[in-house]
Coordinates of C-alpha atoms in Angstrom, one line a residue:
M181 CA -4.4 -18.1 -15.3
G182 CA -4.4 -18.9 -11.5
T183 CA -4.7 -22.5 -10.3
E184 CA -7.2 -23.6 -7.7
N185 CA -4.3 -24.1 -5.2
S186 CA -3.0 -20.6 -5.9
S187 CA -6.4 -19.0 -5.4
R188 CA -6.9 -21.0 -2.2
R189 CA -3.5 -19.8 -0.9
G190 CA -4.4 -16.2 -1.6
R191 CA -7.7 -16.5 0.3
V192 CA -6.1 -18.2 3.3
I193 CA -3.3 -15.7 3.5
A194 CA -5.7 -12.8 3.3
S195 CA -7.8 -14.2 6.1
A196 CA -4.8 -14.9 8.2
A197 CA -3.4 -11.4 7.7
A198 CA -6.7 -9.8 8.6
A199 CA -6.9 -11.9 11.8
L200 CA -3.3 -11.1 12.7
L201 CA -4.0 -7.4 12.3
L202 CA -7.0 -7.6 14.6
A203 CA -5.1 -9.6 17.2
G204 CA -2.3 -7.1 17.1
G205 CA -4.6 -4.4 18.5
V206 CA -5.0 -2.3 15.3
T207 CA -1.6 -0.7 15.5
T208 CA -0.1 1.3 12.6
I209 CA 3.1 1.2 10.6
G210 CA 5.0 4.4 10.6
L211 CA 6.6 5.3 7.3
G212 CA 7.5 8.9 7.9
L213 CA 10.9 10.4 8.8
H214 CA 11.7 13.4 11.0
A215 CA 11.5 16.6 9.0
E216 CA 9.2 19.5 8.5
P217 CA 6.7 19.0 5.7
P218 CA 7.3 20.9 2.5
T219 CA 5.2 23.9 1.7
P220 CA 3.1 24.1 -0.2
G221 CA 2.2 20.5 -1.1
P222 CA -0.1 17.6 -0.3
T223 CA 0.2 15.8 2.9
S224 CA 0.6 12.1 3.0
S225 CA 3.2 9.8 4.4
V226 CA 4.2 6.3 4.0
S227 CA 2.9 4.1 6.8
A228 CA 0.6 1.3 6.8
A229 CA -2.3 1.4 9.2
P230 CA -3.6 -1.5 11.2
V231 CA -0.7 -3.8 10.7
P232 CA 1.4 -4.7 13.7
A233 CA 4.4 -2.7 12.8
P234 CA 6.9 -0.2 14.1
S235 CA 5.8 3.4 14.2
P236 CA 8.9 5.4 13.2
E237 CA 8.4 9.1 13.3
T238 CA 9.2 10.9 10.1
A239 CA 9.2 14.3 8.5
A240 CA 5.9 15.9 7.8
G241 CA 4.5 15.1 4.5
P242 CA 1.4 16.0 2.6
A243 CA -1.7 16.0 4.7
A244 CA -4.8 14.9 3.0
T245 CA -8.2 14.7 4.6
G246 CA -11.3 13.2 3.4
S247 CA -11.6 10.6 0.7
T248 CA -12.0 10.2 -3.0
P249 CA -15.3 8.3 -3.4
A250 CA -15.4 5.2 -5.5
A251 CA -16.6 5.8 -9.0
P252 CA -17.7 3.4 -11.7
V253 CA -14.7 2.0 -13.5
P254 CA -15.3 0.9 -17.1
S255 CA -13.1 -2.2 -16.9
V256 CA -13.6 -5.9 -16.4
P257 CA -11.6 -7.7 -13.7
D258 CA -9.0 -10.0 -15.2
A259 CA -8.5 -13.6 -14.3
A260 CA -6.5 -14.2 -11.1
L261 CA -2.8 -15.0 -11.6
P262 CA -0.7 -17.7 -9.9
A263 CA 1.6 -16.7 -7.0
S264 CA 4.8 -14.8 -8.1
M265 CA 6.9 -12.3 -6.1
P266 CA 6.4 -8.7 -7.1
V267 CA 9.6 -6.9 -8.1
R268 CA 8.6 -3.5 -9.3
I269 CA 5.7 -1.0 -9.1
E270 CA 4.9 1.8 -11.5
V271 CA 2.2 4.5 -11.1
P272 CA 2.9 7.0 -13.9
T273 CA 0.4 9.6 -12.9
I274 CA 2.2 10.3 -9.6
G275 CA 5.8 9.6 -10.9
V276 CA 6.3 6.3 -9.1
D277 CA 8.7 3.8 -10.7
A278 CA 10.5 1.8 -8.1
A279 CA 11.7 -1.7 -7.0
L280 CA 9.6 -3.7 -4.5
T281 CA 11.2 -5.5 -1.6
P282 CA 9.4 -8.2 0.5
L283 CA 8.5 -7.2 4.1
G284 CA 8.2 -9.7 6.8
K285 CA 7.8 -9.4 10.6
Q286 CA 10.4 -8.3 13.2
A287 CA 11.3 -10.5 16.2
N288 CA 8.6 -8.7 18.2
G289 CA 5.9 -9.6 15.7
E290 CA 5.6 -6.1 14.2
V291 CA 5.6 -5.7 10.4
Q292 CA 8.8 -4.4 8.9
T293 CA 8.9 -1.1 7.0
P294 CA 10.9 -0.2 3.9
S295 CA 14.2 1.7 4.4
G296 CA 13.8 5.4 4.7
E297 CA 16.8 6.3 2.7
P298 CA 16.3 8.4 -0.5
G299 CA 15.6 6.1 -3.4
S300 CA 14.5 3.2 -1.2
P301 CA 12.0 0.8 -2.7
A302 CA 8.4 0.3 -1.7
G303 CA 7.6 -2.9 0.3
W304 CA 5.2 -5.7 -0.3
Y305 CA 3.9 -7.4 2.9
Q306 CA 4.8 -11.0 2.2
D307 CA 2.0 -12.4 4.4
S308 CA -0.5 -10.9 2.0
P309 CA -1.2 -12.5 -1.5
T310 CA 1.2 -11.6 -4.3
P311 CA -0.2 -8.9 -6.6
G312 CA -2.5 -10.6 -9.1
Q313 CA -3.6 -13.5 -6.8
T314 CA -7.1 -13.5 -5.5
G315 CA -7.1 -11.5 -2.3
S316 CA -5.7 -8.1 -1.2
A317 CA -2.0 -7.6 -1.8
V318 CA -0.6 -4.9 0.5
I319 CA 2.2 -2.5 -0.6
L320 CA 3.7 0.1 1.7
G321 CA 5.7 3.2 0.9
H322 CA 7.2 6.3 2.6
V323 CA 5.7 9.7 2.2
N324 CA 9.2 11.3 2.8
A325 CA 12.7 10.1 3.1
T326 CA 15.7 10.7 5.4
N327 CA 16.8 14.3 5.0
S328 CA 14.3 14.7 2.2
D329 CA 10.8 16.2 2.0
I330 CA 9.7 13.8 -0.8
G331 CA 9.2 10.1 -0.3
L332 CA 8.1 7.5 -2.9
F333 CA 4.4 7.7 -2.0
Y334 CA 4.4 11.5 -1.3
R335 CA 1.7 12.0 -4.0
L336 CA -0.3 8.9 -3.3
H337 CA -3.3 10.9 -2.3
E338 CA -3.5 12.4 -5.8
L339 CA -4.6 9.2 -7.4
T340 CA -8.2 9.1 -8.7
P341 CA -10.6 6.3 -9.7
G342 CA -9.8 5.0 -13.2
Q343 CA -6.0 5.6 -13.0
T344 CA -3.7 2.6 -13.2
I345 CA -1.0 0.9 -11.2
T346 CA 1.3 -1.7 -12.7
V347 CA 3.2 -4.3 -10.7
T348 CA 5.9 -6.4 -12.4
R349 CA 6.3 -9.9 -11.0
A350 CA 9.2 -12.3 -10.9
D351 CA 7.5 -14.5 -13.5
H352 CA 7.9 -11.6 -16.0
T353 CA 4.2 -10.8 -15.9
A354 CA 3.0 -7.2 -15.6
A355 CA -0.2 -7.1 -13.5
V356 CA -2.3 -3.9 -14.2
F357 CA -4.7 -2.6 -11.5
T358 CA -7.3 0.1 -11.9
V359 CA -7.9 2.4 -9.0
D360 CA -11.4 2.1 -7.4
K361 CA -11.1 4.7 -4.7
V362 CA -8.8 6.6 -2.3
D363 CA -9.7 6.9 1.3
V364 CA -8.1 8.7 4.2
Y365 CA -8.6 7.2 7.7
H366 CA -7.8 8.5 11.1
K367 CA -5.4 6.0 12.7
A368 CA -7.4 5.8 15.9
T369 CA -10.4 4.5 13.9
F370 CA -8.7 2.7 11.1
P371 CA -11.1 0.1 9.5
T372 CA -8.8 -2.9 9.6
I373 CA -11.4 -5.4 8.2
E374 CA -12.3 -3.2 5.3
V375 CA -8.7 -2.6 4.3
Y376 CA -7.4 -6.1 4.8
R377 CA -10.5 -8.0 4.1
N378 CA -10.5 -11.3 2.2
A379 CA -11.3 -9.9 -1.3
D380 CA -12.9 -12.4 -3.7
R381 CA -10.9 -11.0 -6.7
P382 CA -7.3 -9.9 -7.2
E383 CA -6.9 -6.5 -5.5
V384 CA -4.1 -4.3 -4.2
R385 CA -3.8 -1.8 -1.4
L386 CA -1.2 1.0 -1.5
I387 CA -0.8 2.5 2.0
T388 CA 1.1 5.5 3.4
C389 CA 0.7 8.1 6.1
G390 CA -1.1 11.5 6.1
G391 CA -2.4 14.2 8.4
Y392 CA 0.9 15.4 9.9
D393 CA 0.6 17.2 13.2
R394 CA 3.4 19.7 13.6
A395 CA 2.8 20.0 17.4
T396 CA 3.2 16.3 18.1
R397 CA 5.4 15.5 15.1
E398 CA 3.2 12.5 14.3
Y399 CA 1.1 11.4 11.5
L400 CA -2.6 11.0 12.5
D401 CA -4.0 9.5 9.3
N402 CA -3.4 6.8 6.7
T403 CA -4.1 7.1 3.0
V404 CA -5.2 3.9 1.4
V405 CA -5.6 3.4 -2.4
Y406 CA -7.9 0.5 -3.4
A407 CA -7.5 -1.0 -6.9
H408 CA -8.4 -4.2 -8.7
L409 CA -6.7 -6.3 -11.4
T410 CA -8.0 -5.4 -14.9
S411 CA -5.4 -6.9 -17.2
S412 CA -2.0 -8.6 -17.4
H413 CA 0.6 -9.0 -20.1
P414 CA 4.3 -10.0 -20.5
A415 CA 6.6 -7.5 -18.9
S416 CA 8.7 -5.5 -21.2

């Protein structure tokens, strides 16, 4: 169960992260690699929105438009957990089972992005709470990989309310999150406050890119999955 200090740290970090994003001019994180998107297939690419980060161009990935509205989820939020570095993420319904690596900021202040090599891990933004703490933990992943059409979060847009995400932490606790909704935002109007807001319960955001424009070879949207902690147990 989380301590008062851990909860306070999570809230402070979440507020600071949101403020930083706003101060950064609502830029986006590019998580796509140069390549034509596969056909047929969904369109989404790994890149975090409103986080001061690099905007690497990448191959076209699935392009989803619109959003999956939130639906009542028959689960009760679990008690917040103390801080502990996330080391692995599993999302069975979309075939994700990968390591997590911490992402900081580059010398220019922009947020780092995970490596684009095939098999690369997803990244946890270390200035956000650790998954399971009170607040919104931010996890980024690529929609495609170098010389590959398929990236770790290529199918992120397929998630629906009620499905689960499991994050294994360094303290050997598995934090289980239940999806609340999946939204797709145009990068030009990305709702920074909504995505990075100071949540009053343990939540997680999975973020990637979407809306690939073949003419400009750029991703125009960001796909964001919102989920909240519903249980935790010893990792196997």
